[in-house]
Coordinates of N, CA and C and ligand atoms in Angstrom, one line a residue:
M1 N 0.8 -1.2 0.0 CA 0.0 0.0 0.0 C 0.9 1.2 0.0
N2 N 0.5 2.2 -0.9 CA 1.3 3.4 -0.9 C 1.0 4.3 0.4
R3 N 2.0 4.9 0.9 CA 1.8 5.7 2.1 C 1.2 7.0 1.6
P4 N 0.2 7.6 2.4 CA -0.5 8.8 1.9 C 0.4 10.0 1.9
L5 N 0.2 10.8 0.9 CA 0.9 12.1 0.8 C 0.3 13.1 1.7
V6 N 1.2 13.6 2.6 CA 0.7 14.6 3.6 C 1.2 16.0 3.1
A7 N 0.3 17.0 3.0 CA 0.6 18.3 2.6 C 0.4 19.2 3.9
I8 N 1.5 20.0 4.2 CA 1.4 20.9 5.3 C 1.4 22.3 4.8
L9 N 0.3 23.0 5.1 CA 0.3 24.5 4.7 C 0.6 25.3 6.0
S10 N 1.7 26.0 6.0 CA 2.0 26.7 7.2 C 1.9 28.2 7.1
G11 N 1.4 28.9 8.1 CA 1.4 30.3 8.1 C 2.1 30.8 9.3
A12 N 2.0 32.1 9.6 CA 2.8 32.8 10.6 C 2.7 32.1 11.9
G13 N 1.6 31.5 12.3 CA 1.4 30.9 13.6 C 2.4 29.9 13.9
I14 N 3.0 29.2 12.9 CA 3.9 28.1 13.2 C 5.3 28.7 13.7
S15 N 5.5 30.0 13.4 CA 6.8 30.6 13.7 C 6.8 31.5 14.8
T16 N 5.6 31.8 15.4 CA 5.6 32.7 16.6 C 6.4 32.2 17.8
D17 N 6.4 30.8 17.9 CA 7.3 30.3 19.0 C 8.8 30.4 18.7
S18 N 9.1 30.8 17.5 CA 10.5 31.0 17.2 C 10.8 32.5 17.3
G19 N 9.8 33.3 17.8 CA 10.1 34.7 18.0 C 9.8 35.6 16.8
I20 N 9.2 35.0 15.7 CA 8.9 35.8 14.5 C 7.4 36.2 14.5
P21 N 7.2 37.6 14.6 CA 5.8 38.0 14.7 C 5.1 37.9 13.4
D22 N 3.7 38.0 13.4 CA 2.9 37.9 12.2 C 3.0 39.3 11.5
Y23 N 3.8 39.4 10.5 CA 3.9 40.7 9.8 C 2.8 41.0 8.8
R24 N 2.4 39.9 8.1 CA 1.8 40.0 6.8 C 0.3 39.7 6.8
G25 N -0.2 38.9 7.8 CA -1.6 38.5 7.8 C -2.6 39.6 7.8
P26 N -3.8 39.3 7.8 CA -4.9 40.3 7.8 C -4.8 41.2 9.1
N27 N -4.3 40.7 10.2 CA -4.1 41.5 11.4 C -2.6 41.7 11.6
G28 N -1.8 41.5 10.6 CA -0.3 41.6 10.8 C 0.2 43.0 11.1
L29 N 1.4 43.0 11.6 CA 2.0 44.3 12.0 C 2.0 45.3 10.8
W30 N 2.3 44.8 9.6 CA 2.5 45.7 8.5 C 1.2 46.4 8.1
R31 N 0.1 45.6 8.3 CA -1.2 46.2 7.9 C -1.7 47.3 8.8
K32 N -1.1 47.2 10.0 CA -1.6 48.2 11.0 C -0.7 49.5 11.0
D33 N 0.4 49.4 10.3 CA 1.3 50.6 10.3 C 1.6 51.0 8.9
P34 N 1.0 52.0 8.3 CA 1.1 52.3 6.9 C 2.6 52.7 6.6
E35 N 3.3 53.3 7.6 CA 4.7 53.7 7.3 C 5.6 52.4 7.2
A36 N 5.3 51.4 8.0 CA 6.0 50.1 7.9 C 5.7 49.4 6.7
E37 N 4.4 49.5 6.3 CA 3.9 48.8 5.1 C 4.6 49.3 3.8
K38 N 5.0 50.6 3.8 CA 5.7 51.2 2.7 C 7.0 50.5 2.4
L39 N 7.7 50.1 3.6 CA 9.0 49.4 3.5 C 8.9 48.1 2.7
V40 N 7.8 47.5 2.7 CA 7.6 46.2 2.0 C 6.6 46.3 0.8
T41 N 6.5 47.5 0.3 CA 5.6 47.7 -0.9 C 6.5 48.1 -2.1
Y42 N 6.4 47.3 -3.1 CA 7.3 47.3 -4.2 C 7.5 48.8 -4.8
E43 N 6.4 49.4 -5.0 CA 6.4 50.7 -5.7 C 7.2 51.7 -4.8
Y44 N 6.9 51.8 -3.5 CA 7.6 52.7 -2.7 C 9.1 52.3 -2.6
Y45 N 9.3 51.0 -2.4 CA 10.7 50.5 -2.2 C 11.6 50.9 -3.4
M46 N 11.1 50.7 -4.6 CA 11.8 50.9 -5.8 C 12.0 52.4 -6.1
G47 N 11.0 53.2 -5.7 CA 11.0 54.6 -6.0 C 11.7 55.5 -5.1
D48 N 12.1 55.1 -3.9 CA 12.6 56.0 -2.9 C 13.8 55.4 -2.1
P49 N 15.0 56.0 -2.4 CA 16.2 55.4 -1.7 C 16.1 55.5 -0.2
E50 N 15.3 56.5 0.3 CA 15.2 56.7 1.8 C 14.4 55.5 2.4
I51 N 13.3 55.1 1.6 CA 12.5 53.9 2.0 C 13.5 52.7 2.1
R52 N 14.3 52.6 1.1 CA 15.2 51.4 1.1 C 16.2 51.4 2.2
R53 N 16.7 52.6 2.5 CA 17.6 52.7 3.7 C 16.9 52.3 5.0
R54 N 15.7 52.7 5.1 CA 14.9 52.3 6.3 C 14.6 50.8 6.3
A55 N 14.3 50.3 5.1 CA 14.0 48.9 5.0 C 15.3 48.0 5.4
W56 N 16.5 48.5 5.0 CA 17.7 47.7 5.3 C 17.9 47.8 6.8
Q57 N 17.7 48.9 7.4 CA 17.9 49.0 8.9 C 16.9 48.1 9.6
M58 N 15.6 48.1 9.1 CA 14.6 47.2 9.7 C 15.1 45.7 9.6
R59 N 15.6 45.3 8.5 CA 16.1 43.9 8.3 C 17.2 43.6 9.2
R60 N 18.1 44.6 9.3 CA 19.3 44.4 10.2 C 18.9 44.3 11.6
E61 N 17.9 45.1 12.1 CA 17.5 45.0 13.5 C 16.6 43.9 13.8
S62 N 15.9 43.3 12.8 CA 14.9 42.3 13.1 C 15.4 41.0 13.7
G63 N 16.7 40.8 13.3 CA 17.3 39.5 13.8 C 16.6 38.3 13.3
A64 N 15.8 38.4 12.2 CA 15.1 37.2 11.7 C 16.0 36.1 11.3
L65 N 17.2 36.4 10.8 CA 18.1 35.4 10.3 C 18.6 34.5 11.5
R66 N 18.5 35.1 12.7 CA 19.0 34.3 13.9 C 17.9 33.4 14.5
A67 N 16.7 33.5 14.0 CA 15.6 32.7 14.6 C 15.8 31.2 14.3
E68 N 15.4 30.4 15.3 CA 15.6 29.0 15.2 C 14.3 28.2 15.1
P69 N 14.3 27.1 14.4 CA 13.1 26.3 14.3 C 12.6 25.9 15.6
N70 N 11.3 25.7 15.8 CA 10.7 25.2 17.0 C 10.2 23.8 16.9
A71 N 9.5 23.3 18.0 CA 9.1 21.9 18.0 C 8.1 21.6 16.8
A72 N 7.3 22.5 16.4 CA 6.4 22.3 15.3 C 7.2 22.1 14.0
H73 N 8.1 22.9 13.7 CA 8.9 22.7 12.5 C 9.7 21.4 12.5
R74 N 10.2 21.1 13.7 CA 11.0 19.8 13.8 C 10.1 18.6 13.6
S75 N 8.8 18.7 14.1 CA 7.9 17.5 14.0 C 7.6 17.3 12.5
V76 N 7.5 18.3 11.7 CA 7.2 18.1 10.2 C 8.4 17.4 9.6
A77 N 9.6 17.9 9.9 CA 10.8 17.2 9.3 C 11.0 15.8 9.8
E78 N 10.6 15.5 11.0 CA 10.7 14.1 11.6 C 9.7 13.2 10.8
L79 N 8.5 13.7 10.5 CA 7.5 12.9 9.8 C 8.1 12.5 8.4
E80 N 8.7 13.5 7.8 CA 9.3 13.3 6.5 C 10.5 12.2 6.6
R81 N 11.3 12.4 7.6 CA 12.4 11.4 7.8 C 11.9 10.0 8.1
S82 N 10.7 9.9 8.7 CA 10.2 8.6 9.0 C 9.7 7.8 7.8
G83 N 9.7 8.5 6.6 CA 9.4 7.8 5.4 C 8.0 8.2 4.8
V84 N 7.3 9.0 5.6 CA 6.0 9.4 5.0 C 6.2 10.5 4.0
P85 N 5.6 10.4 2.8 CA 5.8 11.5 1.8 C 5.2 12.8 2.3
V86 N 6.0 13.9 2.5 CA 5.5 15.1 3.0 C 5.9 16.3 2.1
R87 N 5.0 17.2 1.8 CA 5.3 18.4 1.1 C 4.8 19.6 2.0
V88 N 5.7 20.6 2.1 CA 5.3 21.8 2.8 C 5.0 22.9 1.9
I89 N 3.9 23.6 2.1 CA 3.6 24.8 1.4 C 3.6 25.9 2.4
T90 N 4.4 26.9 2.3 CA 4.4 27.9 3.4 C 4.2 29.3 3.0
Q91 N 3.5 30.0 3.8 CA 3.3 31.5 3.6 C 4.5 32.2 4.2
N92 N 5.3 31.5 5.0 CA 6.4 32.2 5.7 C 7.7 32.4 4.8
V93 N 8.4 33.4 5.2 CA 9.7 33.7 4.4 C 10.9 33.4 5.3
D94 N 10.7 32.7 6.4 CA 11.8 32.6 7.4 C 12.7 31.4 7.2
G95 N 12.4 30.5 6.3 CA 13.3 29.4 6.0 C 13.4 28.4 7.1
L96 N 12.5 28.4 8.1 CA 12.7 27.6 9.3 C 12.3 26.1 9.1
H97 N 11.5 25.8 8.1 CA 11.2 24.4 7.8 C 12.5 23.7 7.3
Q98 N 13.2 24.4 6.4 CA 14.4 23.8 5.9 C 15.5 23.7 7.0
L99 N 15.6 24.7 7.8 CA 16.6 24.7 8.9 C 16.3 23.5 9.9
A100 N 15.0 23.2 10.0 CA 14.6 22.1 10.9 C 14.9 20.7 10.2
G101 N 15.3 20.7 8.9 CA 15.7 19.5 8.3 C 14.8 19.0 7.1
M102 N 13.8 19.8 6.8 CA 13.0 19.5 5.6 C 13.9 19.7 4.3
P103 N 14.0 18.8 3.4 CA 14.7 19.0 2.2 C 14.1 20.2 1.4
A104 N 15.0 21.1 0.9 CA 14.5 22.3 0.3 C 13.5 22.0 -0.9
R105 N 13.8 20.9 -1.6 CA 13.0 20.6 -2.8 C 11.5 20.2 -2.4
K106 N 11.3 19.9 -1.1 CA 10.0 19.6 -0.6 C 9.3 20.7 0.0
V107 N 9.8 21.9 -0.1 CA 9.2 23.1 0.6 C 8.9 24.1 -0.5
L108 N 7.6 24.5 -0.6 CA 7.2 25.6 -1.6 C 7.0 26.9 -0.8
E109 N 7.8 27.9 -1.1 CA 7.7 29.2 -0.4 C 6.8 30.1 -1.2
L110 N 5.5 30.2 -0.8 CA 4.6 31.0 -1.6 C 5.0 32.5 -1.7
H111 N 5.6 33.0 -0.6 CA 6.0 34.4 -0.6 C 7.5 34.6 -0.7
G112 N 8.2 33.6 -1.1 CA 9.6 33.7 -1.3 C 10.4 33.5 0.0
T113 N 11.6 34.0 0.0 CA 12.5 33.8 1.2 C 13.2 35.1 1.6
A114 N 13.3 35.4 2.9 CA 14.0 36.5 3.4 C 15.5 36.2 3.6
R115 N 15.9 35.0 3.3 CA 17.3 34.6 3.5 C 18.1 34.8 2.2
T116 N 17.4 35.2 1.2 CA 18.1 35.5 -0.1 C 17.8 36.9 -0.5
V117 N 18.7 37.5 -1.3 CA 18.5 38.9 -1.8 C 18.5 38.7 -3.3
V118 N 17.7 39.4 -4.0 CA 17.6 39.3 -5.5 C 17.9 40.7 -6.1
C119 N 18.6 40.8 -7.2 CA 18.8 42.1 -7.9 C 17.7 42.3 -8.8
T120 N 17.1 43.5 -8.7 CA 15.9 43.9 -9.6 C 16.4 44.2 -11.0
G121 N 17.7 44.3 -11.2 CA 18.2 44.6 -12.5 C 18.6 43.3 -13.2
C122 N 19.6 42.5 -12.7 CA 20.1 41.3 -13.4 C 19.5 40.0 -12.8
H123 N 18.7 40.1 -11.8 CA 18.1 39.0 -11.1 C 19.0 38.0 -10.4
A124 N 20.3 38.4 -10.2 CA 21.2 37.6 -9.5 C 20.8 37.4 -8.1
K125 N 21.0 36.2 -7.5 CA 20.6 35.9 -6.2 C 21.8 35.8 -5.3
T126 N 21.8 36.4 -4.1 CA 23.0 36.3 -3.2 C 22.4 36.2 -1.8
P127 N 23.2 35.7 -0.8 CA 22.7 35.5 0.5 C 22.4 36.9 1.2
M128 N 21.3 36.9 1.9 CA 20.9 38.1 2.7 C 22.0 38.5 3.7
E129 N 22.6 37.4 4.2 CA 23.7 37.7 5.2 C 24.8 38.6 4.6
D130 N 25.1 38.4 3.4 CA 26.2 39.2 2.7 C 25.7 40.7 2.6
A131 N 24.5 40.9 2.2 CA 24.0 42.2 2.1 C 23.9 42.9 3.4
L132 N 23.5 42.2 4.5 CA 23.4 42.8 5.8 C 24.8 43.1 6.3
A133 N 25.8 42.3 6.0 CA 27.1 42.6 6.4 C 27.6 43.9 5.8
R134 N 27.2 44.2 4.5 CA 27.5 45.5 3.9 C 26.8 46.7 4.6
V135 N 25.5 46.4 5.1 CA 24.8 47.4 5.8 C 25.5 47.7 7.1
D136 N 25.9 46.6 7.8 CA 26.7 46.7 9.1 C 27.9 47.6 8.8
A137 N 28.5 47.4 7.7 CA 29.8 48.1 7.4 C 29.6 49.5 7.0
G138 N 28.3 50.0 6.9 CA 28.1 51.4 6.6 C 27.3 51.7 5.3
E139 N 27.1 50.7 4.5 CA 26.3 51.1 3.2 C 24.8 51.2 3.6
G140 N 24.2 52.3 3.2 CA 22.8 52.5 3.6 C 21.9 51.7 2.7
D141 N 22.3 51.6 1.4 CA 21.4 50.9 0.4 C 22.3 50.2 -0.5
P142 N 22.8 49.0 -0.1 CA 23.8 48.3 -0.9 C 23.2 47.9 -2.3
A143 N 24.0 48.2 -3.3 CA 23.6 47.9 -4.7 C 24.2 46.6 -5.2
C144 N 23.6 46.1 -6.3 CA 24.1 44.8 -6.8 C 25.6 45.0 -7.2
L145 N 26.4 44.0 -6.8 CA 27.9 44.1 -7.1 C 28.2 43.8 -8.5
T146 N 27.2 43.2 -9.2 CA 27.4 42.8 -10.6 C 27.0 43.9 -11.6
C147 N 25.8 44.5 -11.3 CA 25.2 45.4 -12.3 C 24.9 46.8 -11.7
G148 N 25.0 46.9 -10.4 CA 24.6 48.2 -9.8 C 23.1 48.4 -9.5
G149 N 22.4 47.4 -9.8 CA 20.9 47.5 -9.7 C 20.5 47.5 -8.2
I150 N 19.2 47.8 -8.0 CA 18.6 47.8 -6.7 C 18.4 46.4 -6.1
L151 N 18.9 46.2 -4.9 CA 18.7 44.9 -4.3 C 17.4 44.9 -3.4
K152 N 16.7 43.7 -3.4 CA 15.6 43.5 -2.5 C 15.6 42.1 -2.0
P153 N 14.9 41.9 -0.9 CA 14.8 40.5 -0.4 C 14.1 39.6 -1.5
A154 N 14.3 38.3 -1.5 CA 13.7 37.5 -2.5 C 12.3 37.1 -2.0
T155 N 11.6 38.1 -1.4 CA 10.2 37.9 -0.9 C 9.3 38.6 -1.9
V156 N 8.0 38.1 -1.8 CA 7.0 38.8 -2.6 C 6.5 40.0 -1.8
M157 N 6.9 41.2 -2.3 CA 6.4 42.4 -1.6 C 5.0 42.7 -2.0
F158 N 4.3 43.6 -1.2 CA 3.0 44.0 -1.6 C 3.2 44.7 -2.9
G159 N 2.2 44.4 -3.9 CA 2.3 45.0 -5.2 C 3.1 44.1 -6.2
E160 N 3.6 43.0 -5.7 CA 4.3 42.1 -6.6 C 3.4 40.8 -6.7
R161 N 3.6 40.1 -7.9 CA 2.9 38.9 -8.2 C 3.5 37.7 -7.5
L162 N 2.7 36.8 -7.1 CA 3.3 35.5 -6.7 C 3.8 34.7 -7.9
D163 N 4.8 33.9 -7.6 CA 5.4 33.1 -8.7 C 4.3 32.1 -9.2
P164 N 3.9 32.2 -10.5 CA 2.9 31.3 -11.0 C 3.3 29.8 -11.0
V165 N 4.6 29.6 -11.1 CA 5.1 28.2 -11.1 C 4.9 27.6 -9.7
V166 N 5.3 28.4 -8.7 CA 5.2 27.9 -7.3 C 3.7 27.7 -7.0
L167 N 2.9 28.6 -7.5 CA 1.4 28.5 -7.2 C 0.8 27.3 -7.9
G168 N 1.3 27.0 -9.1 CA 0.8 25.8 -9.8 C 1.2 24.5 -9.1
Q169 N 2.4 24.5 -8.6 CA 2.9 23.3 -7.9 C 2.1 23.1 -6.6
A170 N 1.8 24.2 -5.9 CA 1.1 24.2 -4.7 C -0.4 23.6 -4.9
A171 N -1.0 24.1 -6.0 CA -2.3 23.6 -6.3 C -2.3 22.1 -6.6
A172 N -1.3 21.7 -7.4 CA -1.2 20.3 -7.7 C -1.0 19.4 -6.5
I173 N -0.3 19.9 -5.5 CA -0.1 19.1 -4.2 C -1.4 19.1 -3.5
A174 N -2.1 20.2 -3.5 CA -3.4 20.3 -2.7 C -4.4 19.3 -3.3
K175 N -4.3 19.0 -4.6 CA -5.2 18.1 -5.3 C -4.8 16.6 -5.0
A176 N -3.5 16.4 -5.0 CA -2.9 15.1 -5.1 C -2.8 14.4 -3.7
C177 N -2.8 15.3 -2.6 CA -2.5 14.7 -1.3 C -3.7 14.0 -0.8
Q178 N -3.4 13.2 0.3 CA -4.5 12.5 1.0 C -4.9 13.2 2.3
V179 N -3.9 13.9 2.8 CA -4.1 14.7 4.1 C -3.6 16.1 3.8
F180 N -4.4 17.1 4.2 CA -4.0 18.5 4.0 C -4.1 19.2 5.4
I181 N -2.9 19.5 6.0 CA -3.0 20.1 7.3 C -2.6 21.6 7.2
A182 N -3.6 22.5 7.6 CA -3.3 23.9 7.6 C -2.9 24.3 9.0
V183 N -1.7 24.8 9.2 CA -1.2 25.1 10.5 C -0.8 26.6 10.6
G184 N -1.4 27.3 11.6 CA -1.0 28.6 11.9 C -1.3 29.6 10.8
S185 N -2.3 29.3 10.0 CA -2.8 30.2 9.0 C -4.2 30.6 9.2
S186 N -4.5 31.9 9.0 CA -5.9 32.3 9.2 C -6.8 31.8 8.1
L187 N -6.1 31.4 7.0 CA -6.9 31.0 5.7 C -7.8 32.1 5.2
Q188 N -7.4 33.3 5.4 CA -8.2 34.4 5.0 C -7.7 35.2 3.8
V189 N -6.4 34.9 3.5 CA -5.8 35.5 2.3 C -5.5 34.5 1.2
Q190 N -5.5 34.9 0.0 CA -5.0 34.1 -1.1 C -3.5 34.1 -1.1
P191 N -2.9 33.0 -1.5 CA -3.5 31.8 -2.1 C -3.8 30.8 -1.1
A192 N -3.5 31.0 0.2 CA -3.7 30.0 1.2 C -5.1 29.5 1.3
A193 N -6.1 30.4 1.3 CA -7.5 30.1 1.4 C -7.9 29.2 0.2
G194 N -7.5 29.6 -1.0 CA -7.8 28.9 -2.2 C -7.3 27.4 -2.1
L195 N -6.1 27.3 -1.6 CA -5.5 25.9 -1.6 C -6.3 25.0 -0.6
A196 N -6.7 25.5 0.5 CA -7.5 24.7 1.4 C -8.8 24.4 0.7
G197 N -9.4 25.3 0.0 CA -10.6 25.0 -0.8 C -10.4 23.9 -1.8
V198 N -9.3 24.0 -2.6 CA -9.0 23.0 -3.6 C -8.9 21.6 -2.9
A199 N -8.2 21.6 -1.8 CA -8.1 20.3 -1.1 C -9.4 19.7 -0.7
A200 N -10.2 20.6 -0.1 CA -11.6 20.2 0.4 C -12.4 19.7 -0.8
D201 N -12.4 20.5 -1.9 CA -13.1 20.1 -3.1 C -12.8 18.8 -3.7
H202 N -11.5 18.4 -3.5 CA -11.0 17.1 -4.0 C -11.2 15.9 -3.0
G203 N -11.9 16.2 -2.0 CA -12.2 15.1 -1.0 C -11.0 14.8 -0.1
V204 N -10.0 15.7 0.0 CA -8.9 15.5 0.8 C -9.2 15.6 2.3
R205 N -8.6 14.8 3.1 CA -8.9 14.9 4.6 C -8.2 16.2 5.0
L206 N -9.0 17.2 5.4 CA -8.5 18.5 5.8 C -8.5 18.6 7.3
V207 N -7.3 19.1 7.8 CA -7.2 19.3 9.3 C -6.7 20.7 9.5
V208 N -7.4 21.5 10.4 CA -7.0 22.9 10.7 C -6.4 23.0 12.1
V209 N -5.2 23.5 12.2 CA -4.6 23.7 13.5 C -4.3 25.2 13.6
N210 N -5.2 25.9 14.3 CA -5.0 27.3 14.4 C -5.8 27.8 15.7
A211 N -5.2 28.8 16.3 CA -5.8 29.3 17.6 C -7.1 29.9 17.3
Q212 N -7.3 30.7 16.2 CA -8.5 31.4 15.9 C -9.3 30.6 14.9
P213 N -10.6 30.8 14.8 CA -11.4 30.1 13.8 C -11.0 30.5 12.4
T214 N -11.2 29.6 11.4 CA -10.9 30.0 10.0 C -12.1 29.7 9.2
P215 N -12.2 30.3 8.0 CA -13.4 30.1 7.2 C -13.5 28.6 6.7
Y216 N -12.5 27.8 6.9 CA -12.6 26.4 6.5 C -12.8 25.4 7.6
D217 N -13.1 25.9 8.8 CA -13.3 25.0 9.9 C -14.4 24.0 9.7
D218 N -15.5 24.5 9.0 CA -16.7 23.6 8.9 C -16.4 22.6 7.8
R219 N -15.4 22.7 7.0 CA -15.1 21.7 6.0 C -14.0 20.8 6.4
A220 N -13.5 21.0 7.6 CA -12.4 20.2 8.1 C -12.9 19.0 8.8
E221 N -12.1 17.9 8.7 CA -12.4 16.7 9.4 C -12.1 16.9 10.9
E222 N -11.1 17.7 11.2 CA -10.6 17.9 12.5 C -10.1 19.3 12.7
V223 N -10.5 20.0 13.8 CA -10.0 21.4 14.0 C -9.3 21.3 15.4
V224 N -8.1 21.8 15.4 CA -7.3 21.8 16.7 C -7.0 23.2 17.1
R225 N -7.4 23.6 18.3 CA -7.2 24.9 18.8 C -6.0 25.0 19.8
E226 N -5.4 23.9 20.2 CA -4.3 23.9 21.2 C -3.1 24.6 20.6
P227 N -2.2 25.1 21.4 CA -1.0 25.7 20.9 C -0.2 24.8 19.9
I228 N 0.2 25.4 18.8 CA 0.8 24.6 17.7 C 2.0 23.8 18.1
G229 N 2.9 24.4 19.0 CA 4.1 23.7 19.4 C 3.8 22.4 20.1
V230 N 2.7 22.2 20.7 CA 2.3 21.0 21.3 C 1.4 20.1 20.4
A231 N 0.4 20.8 19.8 CA -0.6 20.1 19.0 C -0.1 19.5 17.7
L232 N 0.8 20.2 17.0 CA 1.3 19.6 15.7 C 2.1 18.4 15.9
P233 N 3.1 18.4 16.8 CA 3.9 17.2 17.1 C 3.0 16.0 17.4
A234 N 2.0 16.2 18.3 CA 1.1 15.1 18.7 C 0.3 14.6 17.5
L235 N -0.2 15.6 16.7 CA -1.0 15.2 15.5 C -0.2 14.4 14.5
L236 N 1.1 14.9 14.3 CA 1.9 14.2 13.3 C 2.4 12.8 13.7
R237 N 2.6 12.7 15.1 CA 3.0 11.4 15.6 C 1.9 10.4 15.3
R238 N 0.7 10.8 15.6 CA -0.5 10.0 15.4 C -0.6 9.6 13.9
L239 N -0.4 10.6 13.0 CA -0.5 10.4 11.6 C 0.6 9.4 11.1
G240 N 1.8 9.6 11.7 CA 2.9 8.7 11.3 C 2.6 7.3 11.7
A241 N 2.0 7.1 12.9 CA 1.7 5.8 13.4 C 0.6 5.1 12.5
E242 N -0.4 5.9 12.2 CA -1.5 5.4 11.3 C -1.0 4.9 10.0
S243 N 0.0 5.6 9.4 CA 0.4 5.3 8.0 C 1.6 4.4 8.0
G244 N 2.1 4.0 9.2 CA 3.3 3.2 9.3 C 3.1 1.8 9.2
Ligands
LIG301 ZN1 22.4 43.0 -10.7

């Protein structure tokens, strides 16, 4: 018997135990502070060097690169290592699933990654760490060392399109999996909401793990409200035992 494919859709809630606040969700920090939102809005970022200088300072001070995976991230990687086919679709840009041990090729980052910097001119990708080191050394708005273009994080800013290839892969996984677990996502913004809908429409066993109610709770086979750091490891151990 083939072991069931488990899809994990993760949102900001899985990373709060790692000290990363919800910046982007419907009630996220960025939405509540229009000045902060400008720093992550493509049009303002590209058009104003002062916005870019402030954005680099924000990245430097956030310490996001120093965040470590927590028990929930580790439990996903453990399930994968146990031989169960697992795919992660994440709304997060923190790279913590991979740091916990998930193979990068099994993680789809819907909003990109904050661990990489991309040049808006030549599209060269370089580590965020290197760019932040240049900011530490006194460059206010480090430019691409290859072409002089404006550098930005490899994240999808407000006003930018999501990668259609990544979106297509995520939709294919939502259709093909046998279990779809939405963790720490309000399921109120696209594409996360749509993916949960696709899974439910295809008769996939839907599980929601989130502190607050989501619009998909009534379509879920199981809704878990307990803290993610405890609830997800328990849920995945049970799932691993079932399919073992
Ligand atoms: Zn360049």
